[in-house]
Amino acid sequence: MALEGLAYHHQCVLNNVAQHTKLTSEEIRFFLSLLKLKKLRRKQFLVVMGEVSRVESFVTKGCLRAFTIDEKYEEHILQFAIEDWWISDFRSFLTGQPANQYIEALEETTVLQFSYEDLQKLYEQVPKFERFFRIKLQNAYMSFEHRVTTAISKSAEERYLDFTKRYAYLEQRVPLYMIASYLGFTPEFLSKIRKDLSNGG
Amino acid sequence: MALEGLAYHHQCVLNNVAQHTKLTSEEIRFFLSLLKLKKLRRKQFLVVMGEVSRVESFVTKGCLRAFTIDEKYEEHILQFAIEDWWISDFRSFLTGQPANQYIEALEETTVLQFSYEDLQKLYEQVPKFERFFRIKLQNAYMSFEHRVTTAISKSAEERYLDFTKRYAYLEQRVPLYMIASYLGFTPEFLSKIRKDLSNGG
């Protein structure tokens, strides 16, 4: 049963990798040998702000949020992640500096993780992963840039509608006040926008 | 003379590539054959918002700014670029969608450019560039994330000081009102911060 479980999680990550690169069975074996399974309870932290975190995680089950805390101890949500997403404090992962965000499970969550050192081994043994993570990074960078430029240039209504279109699956799983935080709104302001929109406003 | 000029620009981009990968002379020849030199006058646009731009540019001389325009026709600076930086509307470059920003020369500027199609050829012929652009993307993503998290979590003074520390060379070349726009401040607010800091405040 445990093995069947592991096989399921491995299949998830292999499907993700297969989107951009085709591995031989030997490469698959080596890649999987580097991955560790980690289970998180609801509200358990994957990354703690101020602590070094040199792991990259692939979500096979569950949902997480990344958030930072400002000088007034207010939370600001940076990102969500669900099944088939990669998540880490990228700066901490790459540089070994302390993380500047928390990453917390919002549901019972399972991730597959590799360490920074093992990723370097992977790049050396299987250079195809250079291409794979180059493409993943491109997509992440584009999404991030899209988020910043729309935050600057679009109205609150447009940004909410854009969010619901891009991330329809998140609205069902994440409390509204967190979506408000992600968009930089107060919960009250998001409620008003939703009400206006449902009144055809 | 013209050739000497071109050799200079080629050397600049080869130095940049050499930071992360070592090319053979044949690979160098192929890479350089894909690059086109482009000169921009001051205030000339490299990228026009609303138009597709499938080129990536490496700055060998000069200074540019990337900015977007909001619903009230106000400008917001997204990025600066000087010598030794890569710049593009990344989404337009990758997807072929219209650019959502302008990129404008602030000084007389020279860039070396390649097209999206030629980059695909480069990845195929010289897979080392997968690694090179993977690392470039990592750095770009980290800087971007740093900018967003500090915008959320740090005070205005801290953000200005962080900017002057990271980008000291820009303060000399870019008007203050543009640095204010980059930081999301009004020019008056930035003046006040600078005054307070110089008074030891």
mmCIF file of C-alpha atoms in Angstrom:
data_model
loop_
_atom_site.group_PDB
_atom_site.id
_atom_site.type_symbol
_atom_site.label_atom_id
_atom_site.label_comp_id
_atom_site.label_asym_id
_atom_site.label_seq_id
_atom_site.Cartn_x
_atom_site.Cartn_y
_atom_site.Cartn_z
ATOM 1 C CA MET A 1 0.000 0.000 0.000
ATOM 2 C CA ALA A 2 2.839 2.393 0.909
ATOM 3 C CA LEU A 3 4.582 1.522 -2.326
ATOM 4 C CA GLU A 4 1.402 2.026 -4.340
ATOM 5 C CA GLY A 5 1.162 5.442 -2.705
ATOM 6 C CA LEU A 6 4.711 6.362 -3.653
ATOM 7 C CA ALA A 7 4.148 5.143 -7.213
ATOM 8 C CA TYR A 8 1.175 7.504 -7.515
ATOM 9 C CA HIS A 9 3.216 10.528 -6.409
ATOM 10 C CA HIS A 10 6.085 9.542 -8.712
ATOM 11 C CA GLN A 11 3.674 9.280 -11.633
ATOM 12 C CA CYS A 12 2.425 12.820 -10.907
ATOM 13 C CA VAL A 13 5.892 14.351 -11.094
ATOM 14 C CA LEU A 14 6.846 12.299 -14.164
ATOM 15 C CA ASN A 15 3.737 13.561 -15.964
ATOM 16 C CA ASN A 16 4.798 17.100 -15.114
ATOM 17 C CA VAL A 17 8.332 16.548 -16.408
ATOM 18 C CA ALA A 18 6.992 14.881 -19.572
ATOM 19 C CA GLN A 19 5.317 18.182 -20.545
ATOM 20 C CA HIS A 20 8.684 19.545 -21.634
ATOM 21 C CA THR A 21 11.195 16.710 -21.903
ATOM 22 C CA LYS A 22 11.355 12.990 -22.684
ATOM 23 C CA LEU A 23 13.396 10.882 -20.271
ATOM 24 C CA THR A 24 14.887 7.413 -20.761
ATOM 25 C CA SER A 25 14.029 4.814 -18.129
ATOM 26 C CA GLU A 26 17.522 5.151 -16.675
ATOM 27 C CA GLU A 27 17.093 8.926 -16.358
ATOM 28 C CA ILE A 28 13.713 8.386 -14.726
ATOM 29 C CA ARG A 29 15.266 6.031 -12.164
ATOM 30 C CA PHE A 30 18.000 8.521 -11.337
ATOM 31 C CA PHE A 31 15.561 11.426 -11.061
ATOM 32 C CA LEU A 32 13.184 9.517 -8.782
ATOM 33 C CA SER A 33 16.093 8.373 -6.591
ATOM 34 C CA LEU A 34 16.688 12.038 -5.655
ATOM 35 C CA LEU A 35 13.111 12.735 -4.545
ATOM 36 C CA LYS A 36 11.846 12.527 -0.994
ATOM 37 C CA LEU A 37 8.184 12.324 -0.044
ATOM 38 C CA LYS A 38 6.965 14.742 2.619
ATOM 39 C CA LYS A 39 3.506 14.925 4.145
ATOM 40 C CA LEU A 40 2.172 18.056 5.790
ATOM 41 C CA ARG A 41 -0.829 18.447 8.032
ATOM 42 C CA ARG A 42 -3.150 21.426 7.600
ATOM 43 C CA LYS A 43 -1.411 24.591 8.898
ATOM 44 C CA GLN A 44 1.992 22.907 8.931
ATOM 45 C CA PHE A 45 4.853 24.924 7.449
ATOM 46 C CA LEU A 46 6.915 23.803 4.473
ATOM 47 C CA VAL A 47 9.142 26.909 4.731
ATOM 48 C CA VAL A 48 9.627 29.195 7.732
ATOM 49 C CA MET A 49 10.514 32.866 7.220
ATOM 50 C CA GLY A 50 14.025 33.561 8.562
ATOM 51 C CA GLU A 51 15.181 29.951 8.172
ATOM 52 C CA VAL A 52 17.238 28.621 5.278
ATOM 53 C CA SER A 53 15.266 26.278 3.006
ATOM 54 C CA ARG A 54 17.251 24.563 0.268
ATOM 55 C CA VAL A 55 14.516 22.290 -1.043
ATOM 56 C CA GLU A 56 12.272 22.585 -4.057
ATOM 57 C CA SER A 57 8.871 20.916 -3.698
ATOM 58 C CA PHE A 58 6.406 19.493 -6.205
ATOM 59 C CA VAL A 59 2.825 19.241 -4.938
ATOM 60 C CA THR A 60 1.170 15.892 -5.603
ATOM 61 C CA LYS A 61 -1.793 16.442 -3.273
ATOM 62 C CA GLY A 62 -3.144 19.396 -1.349
ATOM 63 C CA CYS A 63 -2.874 23.149 -1.370
ATOM 64 C CA LEU A 64 -0.391 25.660 0.074
ATOM 65 C CA ARG A 65 0.041 29.385 0.370
ATOM 66 C CA ALA A 66 3.236 31.460 0.414
ATOM 67 C CA PHE A 67 3.059 34.680 2.405
ATOM 68 C CA THR A 68 5.264 37.332 3.891
ATOM 69 C CA ILE A 69 4.753 39.574 6.925
ATOM 70 C CA ASP A 70 5.179 43.340 6.926
ATOM 71 C CA GLU A 71 6.445 45.661 9.658
ATOM 72 C CA LYS A 72 2.934 45.875 11.123
ATOM 73 C CA TYR A 73 2.788 42.069 11.333
ATOM 74 C CA GLU A 74 0.229 41.936 8.546
ATOM 75 C CA GLU A 75 0.256 38.960 6.177
ATOM 76 C CA HIS A 76 0.501 39.356 2.394
ATOM 77 C CA ILE A 77 -0.095 36.321 0.218
ATOM 78 C CA LEU A 78 2.493 35.941 -2.525
ATOM 79 C CA GLN A 79 1.393 32.713 -4.150
ATOM 80 C CA PHE A 80 -0.802 29.660 -3.916
ATOM 81 C CA ALA A 81 0.167 26.172 -5.038
ATOM 82 C CA ILE A 82 -1.939 23.065 -5.645
ATOM 83 C CA GLU A 83 -1.406 19.705 -7.340
ATOM 84 C CA ASP A 84 1.056 19.819 -10.257
ATOM 85 C CA TRP A 85 2.796 23.027 -9.060
ATOM 86 C CA TRP A 86 6.394 23.509 -7.983
ATOM 87 C CA ILE A 87 6.956 25.729 -4.935
ATOM 88 C CA SER A 88 9.898 26.979 -2.851
ATOM 89 C CA ASP A 89 11.424 30.117 -1.437
ATOM 90 C CA PHE A 90 13.427 30.451 -4.600
ATOM 91 C CA ARG A 91 16.027 32.886 -3.259
ATOM 92 C CA SER A 92 16.707 30.775 -0.192
ATOM 93 C CA PHE A 93 16.876 27.633 -2.339
ATOM 94 C CA LEU A 94 19.436 29.157 -4.707
ATOM 95 C CA THR A 95 21.544 31.301 -2.406
ATOM 96 C CA GLY A 96 21.299 29.621 0.980
ATOM 97 C CA GLN A 97 20.062 32.866 2.560
ATOM 98 C CA PRO A 98 17.172 32.766 5.046
ATOM 99 C CA ALA A 99 13.706 32.579 3.476
ATOM 100 C CA ASN A 100 11.723 35.812 3.331
ATOM 101 C CA GLN A 101 8.397 34.042 3.260
ATOM 102 C CA TYR A 102 6.380 31.339 4.962
ATOM 103 C CA ILE A 103 4.915 28.492 2.945
ATOM 104 C CA GLU A 104 2.034 26.821 4.768
ATOM 105 C CA ALA A 105 -0.249 23.900 3.943
ATOM 106 C CA LEU A 106 -3.911 24.937 3.727
ATOM 107 C CA GLU A 107 -5.030 21.302 3.444
ATOM 108 C CA GLU A 108 -3.419 17.914 4.121
ATOM 109 C CA THR A 109 -0.627 18.072 1.581
ATOM 110 C CA THR A 110 1.954 15.768 0.025
ATOM 111 C CA VAL A 111 5.031 16.999 -1.814
ATOM 112 C CA LEU A 112 8.033 15.423 -3.504
ATOM 113 C CA GLN A 113 11.228 17.299 -2.708
ATOM 114 C CA PHE A 114 14.803 17.502 -3.881
ATOM 115 C CA SER A 115 17.699 19.391 -2.332
ATOM 116 C CA TYR A 116 19.801 22.075 -4.008
ATOM 117 C CA GLU A 117 22.787 19.723 -4.104
ATOM 118 C CA ASP A 118 20.779 16.943 -5.706
ATOM 119 C CA LEU A 119 19.469 19.350 -8.345
ATOM 120 C CA GLN A 120 23.065 20.168 -9.301
ATOM 121 C CA LYS A 121 23.742 16.422 -9.614
ATOM 122 C CA LEU A 122 20.624 16.100 -11.737
ATOM 123 C CA TYR A 123 21.761 18.877 -14.094
ATOM 124 C CA GLU A 124 25.098 17.129 -14.496
ATOM 125 C CA GLN A 125 23.774 13.616 -15.016
ATOM 126 C CA VAL A 126 20.676 14.555 -17.012
ATOM 127 C CA PRO A 127 21.235 17.873 -18.826
ATOM 128 C CA LYS A 128 17.670 17.644 -20.204
ATOM 129 C CA PHE A 129 16.608 19.076 -16.859
ATOM 130 C CA GLU A 130 18.375 22.328 -17.774
ATOM 131 C CA ARG A 131 15.771 22.698 -20.489
ATOM 132 C CA PHE A 132 12.920 21.556 -18.267
ATOM 133 C CA PHE A 133 13.620 24.042 -15.489
ATOM 134 C CA ARG A 134 14.467 26.782 -18.014
ATOM 135 C CA ILE A 135 10.924 26.415 -19.387
ATOM 136 C CA LYS A 136 9.380 26.221 -15.884
ATOM 137 C CA LEU A 137 11.257 29.399 -14.953
ATOM 138 C CA GLN A 138 10.059 31.152 -18.106
ATOM 139 C CA ASN A 139 6.471 30.383 -17.201
ATOM 140 C CA ALA A 140 6.945 31.447 -13.586
ATOM 141 C CA TYR A 141 8.607 34.678 -14.649
ATOM 142 C CA MET A 142 5.835 35.473 -17.148
ATOM 143 C CA SER A 143 3.090 34.861 -14.579
ATOM 144 C CA PHE A 144 4.879 36.997 -12.044
ATOM 145 C CA GLU A 145 5.399 39.822 -14.531
ATOM 146 C CA HIS A 146 1.761 39.573 -15.579
ATOM 147 C CA ARG A 147 0.716 39.862 -11.958
ATOM 148 C CA VAL A 148 2.867 42.938 -11.342
ATOM 149 C CA THR A 149 1.887 44.763 -14.540
ATOM 150 C CA THR A 150 -1.826 44.083 -14.022
ATOM 151 C CA ALA A 151 -1.538 45.204 -10.376
ATOM 152 C CA ILE A 152 -0.200 48.484 -11.723
ATOM 153 C CA SER A 153 -2.301 49.020 -14.795
ATOM 154 C CA LYS A 154 -5.693 47.347 -14.328
ATOM 155 C CA SER A 155 -8.722 48.215 -12.192
ATOM 156 C CA ALA A 156 -9.613 46.158 -9.112
ATOM 157 C CA GLU A 157 -12.599 44.580 -10.930
ATOM 158 C CA GLU A 158 -10.476 43.560 -13.902
ATOM 159 C CA ARG A 159 -7.842 42.042 -11.626
ATOM 160 C CA TYR A 160 -10.409 40.013 -9.720
ATOM 161 C CA LEU A 161 -11.980 38.770 -12.969
ATOM 162 C CA ASP A 162 -8.532 37.938 -14.357
ATOM 163 C CA PHE A 163 -7.789 35.935 -11.195
ATOM 164 C CA THR A 164 -11.049 33.973 -11.386
ATOM 165 C CA LYS A 165 -10.371 33.190 -15.058
ATOM 166 C CA ARG A 166 -6.744 32.105 -14.569
ATOM 167 C CA TYR A 167 -7.211 30.319 -11.261
ATOM 168 C CA ALA A 168 -10.861 29.183 -11.251
ATOM 169 C CA TYR A 169 -9.845 26.020 -9.358
ATOM 170 C CA LEU A 170 -8.429 28.048 -6.474
ATOM 171 C CA GLU A 171 -11.606 29.942 -5.685
ATOM 172 C CA GLN A 172 -13.210 26.675 -4.554
ATOM 173 C CA ARG A 173 -10.367 25.730 -2.213
ATOM 174 C CA VAL A 174 -9.072 28.916 -0.669
ATOM 175 C CA PRO A 175 -10.936 31.261 1.716
ATOM 176 C CA LEU A 176 -11.979 34.576 0.167
ATOM 177 C CA TYR A 177 -9.970 36.653 2.619
ATOM 178 C CA MET A 178 -6.799 34.967 1.310
ATOM 179 C CA ILE A 179 -7.729 35.730 -2.292
ATOM 180 C CA ALA A 180 -8.270 39.338 -1.172
ATOM 181 C CA SER A 181 -4.772 39.355 0.363
ATOM 182 C CA TYR A 182 -3.268 37.876 -2.820
ATOM 183 C CA LEU A 183 -4.876 40.673 -4.857
ATOM 184 C CA GLY A 184 -3.827 43.331 -2.327
ATOM 185 C CA PHE A 185 -7.448 44.099 -1.316
ATOM 186 C CA THR A 186 -9.119 44.181 2.074
ATOM 187 C CA PRO A 187 -11.693 41.385 2.493
ATOM 188 C CA GLU A 188 -14.434 44.051 2.615
ATOM 189 C CA PHE A 189 -13.302 45.552 -0.668
ATOM 190 C CA LEU A 190 -13.301 42.129 -2.373
ATOM 191 C CA SER A 191 -16.834 41.466 -1.052
ATOM 192 C CA LYS A 192 -17.974 44.766 -2.525
ATOM 193 C CA ILE A 193 -16.433 43.957 -5.924
ATOM 194 C CA ARG A 194 -18.094 40.520 -5.975
ATOM 195 C CA LYS A 195 -21.437 42.052 -5.030
ATOM 196 C CA ASP A 196 -21.149 44.767 -7.694
ATOM 197 C CA LEU A 197 -20.243 42.152 -10.311
ATOM 198 C CA SER A 198 -23.105 39.828 -9.361
ATOM 199 C CA ASN A 199 -25.473 42.826 -9.620
ATOM 200 C CA GLY A 200 -24.185 43.221 -13.187
ATOM 201 C CA GLY A 201 -22.215 46.325 -12.139
ATOM 202 C CA MET B 1 36.160 50.981 -38.193
ATOM 203 C CA ALA B 2 32.696 49.486 -38.512
ATOM 204 C CA LEU B 3 34.149 46.022 -37.965
ATOM 205 C CA GLU B 4 36.125 47.167 -34.956
ATOM 206 C CA GLY B 5 32.842 48.536 -33.563
ATOM 207 C CA LEU B 6 31.051 45.242 -34.107
ATOM 208 C CA ALA B 7 33.924 43.314 -32.536
ATOM 209 C CA TYR B 8 33.564 45.432 -29.402
ATOM 210 C CA HIS B 9 29.847 44.669 -29.064
ATOM 211 C CA HIS B 10 30.460 40.979 -29.736
ATOM 212 C CA GLN B 11 33.101 40.898 -27.016
ATOM 213 C CA CYS B 12 30.622 42.416 -24.539
ATOM 214 C CA VAL B 13 28.025 39.695 -25.113
ATOM 215 C CA LEU B 14 30.647 36.920 -25.103
ATOM 216 C CA ASN B 15 31.905 38.148 -21.729
ATOM 217 C CA ASN B 16 28.354 37.989 -20.440
ATOM 218 C CA VAL B 17 27.856 34.431 -21.748
ATOM 219 C CA ALA B 18 31.233 33.364 -20.322
ATOM 220 C CA GLN B 19 29.926 34.083 -16.807
ATOM 221 C CA HIS B 20 27.952 30.846 -16.914
ATOM 222 C CA THR B 21 29.142 28.699 -19.789
ATOM 223 C CA LYS B 22 32.265 27.983 -21.822
ATOM 224 C CA LEU B 23 31.811 27.940 -25.608
ATOM 225 C CA THR B 24 34.030 26.425 -28.297
ATOM 226 C CA SER B 25 35.120 28.731 -31.134
ATOM 227 C CA GLU B 26 32.628 27.034 -33.436
ATOM 228 C CA GLU B 27 29.800 27.631 -30.954
ATOM 229 C CA ILE B 28 30.898 31.261 -30.641
ATOM 230 C CA ARG B 29 30.769 31.690 -34.410
ATOM 231 C CA PHE B 30 27.277 30.209 -34.596
ATOM 232 C CA PHE B 31 26.008 32.311 -31.687
ATOM 233 C CA LEU B 32 27.405 35.560 -33.129
ATOM 234 C CA SER B 33 25.929 34.763 -36.550
ATOM 235 C CA LEU B 34 22.438 34.981 -35.010
ATOM 236 C CA LEU B 35 22.940 38.433 -33.476
ATOM 237 C CA LYS B 36 21.945 41.713 -35.097
ATOM 238 C CA LEU B 37 23.249 45.094 -34.012
ATOM 239 C CA LYS B 38 20.653 47.815 -33.431
ATOM 240 C CA LYS B 39 21.283 51.436 -32.519
ATOM 241 C CA LEU B 40 18.690 53.595 -30.818
ATOM 242 C CA ARG B 41 18.626 57.339 -30.449
ATOM 243 C CA ARG B 42 17.580 58.873 -27.142
ATOM 244 C CA LYS B 43 13.787 58.491 -26.671
ATOM 245 C CA GLN B 44 13.576 55.884 -29.434
ATOM 246 C CA PHE B 45 11.515 52.791 -28.634
ATOM 247 C CA LEU B 46 12.891 49.267 -28.604
ATOM 248 C CA VAL B 47 9.440 47.824 -27.805
ATOM 249 C CA VAL B 48 6.041 49.462 -28.321
ATOM 250 C CA MET B 49 3.107 48.531 -26.075
ATOM 251 C CA GLY B 50 0.396 46.791 -28.097
ATOM 252 C CA GLU B 51 2.820 45.550 -30.772
ATOM 253 C CA VAL B 52 4.338 42.075 -30.924
ATOM 254 C CA SER B 53 8.068 42.033 -30.164
ATOM 255 C CA ARG B 54 9.839 38.704 -30.642
ATOM 256 C CA VAL B 55 13.380 39.879 -30.021
ATOM 257 C CA GLU B 56 15.590 39.630 -26.967
ATOM 258 C CA SER B 57 18.176 42.420 -26.617
ATOM 259 C CA PHE B 58 21.531 42.601 -24.881
ATOM 260 C CA VAL B 59 22.680 46.147 -24.054
ATOM 261 C CA THR B 60 26.287 46.884 -25.048
ATOM 262 C CA LYS B 61 26.021 50.654 -24.646
ATOM 263 C CA GLY B 62 23.445 53.026 -23.195
ATOM 264 C CA CYS B 63 20.468 52.882 -20.877
ATOM 265 C CA LEU B 64 16.784 51.996 -21.288
ATOM 266 C CA ARG B 65 13.628 51.956 -19.252
ATOM 267 C CA ALA B 66 10.640 49.606 -19.475
ATOM 268 C CA PHE B 67 7.308 51.112 -18.463
ATOM 269 C CA THR B 68 3.597 50.452 -18.680
ATOM 270 C CA ILE B 69 0.680 52.875 -18.755
ATOM 271 C CA ASP B 70 -2.371 52.638 -16.507
ATOM 272 C CA GLU B 71 -6.009 53.498 -17.205
ATOM 273 C CA LYS B 72 -5.350 57.118 -16.236
ATOM 274 C CA TYR B 73 -2.492 57.291 -18.768
ATOM 275 C CA GLU B 74 0.067 57.414 -15.980
ATOM 276 C CA GLU B 75 3.468 55.783 -16.536
ATOM 277 C CA HIS B 76 4.884 53.150 -14.189
ATOM 278 C CA ILE B 77 8.494 52.109 -14.586
ATOM 279 C CA LEU B 78 8.988 48.351 -14.469
ATOM 280 C CA GLN B 79 12.706 48.048 -15.092
ATOM 281 C CA PHE B 80 15.867 49.819 -16.157
ATOM 282 C CA ALA B 81 18.635 48.267 -18.235
ATOM 283 C CA ILE B 82 22.204 49.401 -18.869
ATOM 284 C CA GLU B 83 25.339 47.795 -20.306
ATOM 285 C CA ASP B 84 25.574 44.044 -19.699
ATOM 286 C CA TRP B 85 21.813 43.578 -19.164
ATOM 287 C CA TRP B 86 19.338 41.562 -21.223
ATOM 288 C CA ILE B 87 15.948 43.169 -21.852
ATOM 289 C CA SER B 88 12.706 42.312 -23.681
ATOM 290 C CA ASP B 89 8.971 42.148 -23.206
ATOM 291 C CA PHE B 90 9.375 38.586 -22.097
ATOM 292 C CA ARG B 91 5.749 37.545 -22.554
ATOM 293 C CA SER B 92 5.569 38.968 -26.059
ATOM 294 C CA PHE B 93 8.917 37.364 -26.917
ATOM 295 C CA LEU B 94 7.785 33.916 -25.770
ATOM 296 C CA THR B 95 4.125 33.865 -26.739
ATOM 297 C CA GLY B 96 3.887 36.230 -29.712
ATOM 298 C CA GLN B 97 1.195 38.262 -27.925
ATOM 299 C CA PRO B 98 1.335 42.070 -28.066
ATOM 300 C CA ALA B 99 3.735 43.679 -25.587
ATOM 301 C CA ASN B 100 2.217 45.164 -22.448
ATOM 302 C CA GLN B 101 5.047 47.622 -21.947
ATOM 303 C CA TYR B 102 7.154 50.181 -23.738
ATOM 304 C CA ILE B 103 10.933 49.918 -23.707
ATOM 305 C CA GLU B 104 12.582 53.250 -24.468
ATOM 306 C CA ALA B 105 16.211 54.378 -24.777
ATOM 307 C CA LEU B 106 17.109 57.036 -22.208
ATOM 308 C CA GLU B 107 20.503 57.613 -23.850
ATOM 309 C CA GLU B 108 22.030 56.739 -27.220
ATOM 310 C CA THR B 109 21.935 52.983 -26.986
ATOM 311 C CA THR B 110 23.307 49.962 -28.821
ATOM 312 C CA VAL B 111 21.905 46.450 -28.416
ATOM 313 C CA LEU B 112 22.607 43.049 -29.899
ATOM 314 C CA GLN B 113 19.400 41.176 -30.686
ATOM 315 C CA PHE B 114 18.266 37.714 -31.601
ATOM 316 C CA SER B 115 14.809 36.560 -32.667
ATOM 317 C CA TYR B 116 12.674 33.932 -30.961
ATOM 318 C CA GLU B 117 13.197 31.541 -33.891
ATOM 319 C CA ASP B 118 16.959 31.972 -33.775
ATOM 320 C CA LEU B 119 16.979 31.308 -30.042
ATOM 321 C CA GLN B 120 15.245 27.970 -30.691
ATOM 322 C CA LYS B 121 17.949 27.171 -33.262
ATOM 323 C CA LEU B 122 20.577 28.137 -30.708
ATOM 324 C CA TYR B 123 19.112 25.803 -28.064
ATOM 325 C CA GLU B 124 19.165 22.970 -30.594
ATOM 326 C CA GLN B 125 22.666 23.558 -31.932
ATOM 327 C CA VAL B 126 24.275 24.635 -28.647
ATOM 328 C CA PRO B 127 22.389 23.095 -25.709
ATOM 329 C CA LYS B 128 24.782 24.909 -23.327
ATOM 330 C CA PHE B 129 22.544 27.924 -23.838
ATOM 331 C CA GLU B 130 19.749 26.073 -22.038
ATOM 332 C CA ARG B 131 21.914 26.277 -18.953
ATOM 333 C CA PHE B 132 22.957 29.861 -19.629
ATOM 334 C CA PHE B 133 19.411 31.189 -19.967
ATOM 335 C CA ARG B 134 18.199 28.973 -17.118
ATOM 336 C CA ILE B 135 20.675 30.760 -14.838
ATOM 337 C CA LYS B 136 19.808 34.196 -16.281
ATOM 338 C CA LEU B 137 16.137 33.466 -15.660
ATOM 339 C CA GLN B 138 16.852 32.352 -12.104
ATOM 340 C CA ASN B 139 18.551 35.657 -11.392
ATOM 341 C CA ALA B 140 15.797 37.673 -13.059
ATOM 342 C CA TYR B 141 13.130 35.787 -11.132
ATOM 343 C CA MET B 142 14.948 36.286 -7.813
ATOM 344 C CA SER B 143 15.352 40.031 -8.383
ATOM 345 C CA PHE B 144 11.730 40.357 -9.354
ATOM 346 C CA GLU B 145 10.554 38.413 -6.327
ATOM 347 C CA HIS B 146 12.830 40.485 -4.099
ATOM 348 C CA ARG B 147 11.317 43.642 -5.538
ATOM 349 C CA VAL B 148 7.759 42.483 -4.930
ATOM 350 C CA THR B 149 8.336 41.184 -1.399
ATOM 351 C CA THR B 150 10.219 44.317 -0.340
ATOM 352 C CA ALA B 151 7.500 46.499 -1.899
ATOM 353 C CA ILE B 152 5.053 44.681 0.363
ATOM 354 C CA SER B 153 7.049 44.297 3.528
ATOM 355 C CA LYS B 154 9.582 47.142 3.818
ATOM 356 C CA SER B 155 9.230 50.839 4.597
ATOM 357 C CA ALA B 156 9.685 53.482 1.882
ATOM 358 C CA GLU B 157 13.067 54.524 3.343
ATOM 359 C CA GLU B 158 14.332 50.955 3.419
ATOM 360 C CA ARG B 159 13.240 50.407 -0.177
ATOM 361 C CA TYR B 160 14.978 53.547 -1.380
ATOM 362 C CA LEU B 161 18.177 52.595 0.460
ATOM 363 C CA ASP B 162 17.984 49.061 -0.911
ATOM 364 C CA PHE B 163 17.646 50.504 -4.437
ATOM 365 C CA THR B 164 20.662 52.812 -4.023
ATOM 366 C CA LYS B 165 22.716 49.883 -2.697
ATOM 367 C CA ARG B 166 21.741 47.431 -5.437
ATOM 368 C CA TYR B 167 21.716 49.899 -8.306
ATOM 369 C CA ALA B 168 24.161 52.662 -7.312
ATOM 370 C CA TYR B 169 25.223 53.057 -10.962
ATOM 371 C CA LEU B 170 21.647 53.889 -12.008
ATOM 372 C CA GLU B 171 21.220 56.866 -9.704
ATOM 373 C CA GLN B 172 23.851 58.739 -11.725
ATOM 374 C CA ARG B 173 22.205 58.090 -15.088
ATOM 375 C CA VAL B 174 18.459 58.166 -14.533
ATOM 376 C CA PRO B 175 16.345 61.183 -13.525
ATOM 377 C CA LEU B 176 15.039 61.029 -9.969
ATOM 378 C CA TYR B 177 11.381 61.169 -11.009
ATOM 379 C CA MET B 178 11.917 57.860 -12.865
ATOM 380 C CA ILE B 179 13.480 56.245 -9.812
ATOM 381 C CA ALA B 180 10.441 57.465 -7.868
ATOM 382 C CA SER B 181 8.150 55.815 -10.447
ATOM 383 C CA TYR B 182 10.166 52.569 -10.260
ATOM 384 C CA LEU B 183 9.709 52.528 -6.483
ATOM 385 C CA GLY B 184 6.013 53.435 -6.735
ATOM 386 C CA PHE B 185 6.533 56.853 -5.082
ATOM 387 C CA THR B 186 5.567 60.344 -6.213
ATOM 388 C CA PRO B 187 8.622 62.506 -7.040
ATOM 389 C CA GLU B 188 7.748 64.733 -4.039
ATOM 390 C CA PHE B 189 7.690 61.771 -1.686
ATOM 391 C CA LEU B 190 11.096 60.575 -2.906
ATOM 392 C CA SER B 191 12.520 64.093 -2.405
ATOM 393 C CA LYS B 192 11.213 64.072 1.148
ATOM 394 C CA ILE B 193 12.782 60.675 1.872
ATOM 395 C CA ARG B 194 16.142 61.820 0.483
ATOM 396 C CA LYS B 195 15.983 65.005 2.519
ATOM 397 C CA ASP B 196 15.102 63.136 5.726
ATOM 398 C CA LEU B 197 17.960 60.670 5.115
ATOM 399 C CA SER B 198 20.521 63.403 4.436
ATOM 400 C CA ASN B 199 19.398 65.090 7.676
ATOM 401 C CA GLY B 200 20.265 61.823 9.398
ATOM 402 C CA GLY B 201 16.538 61.100 9.912
#
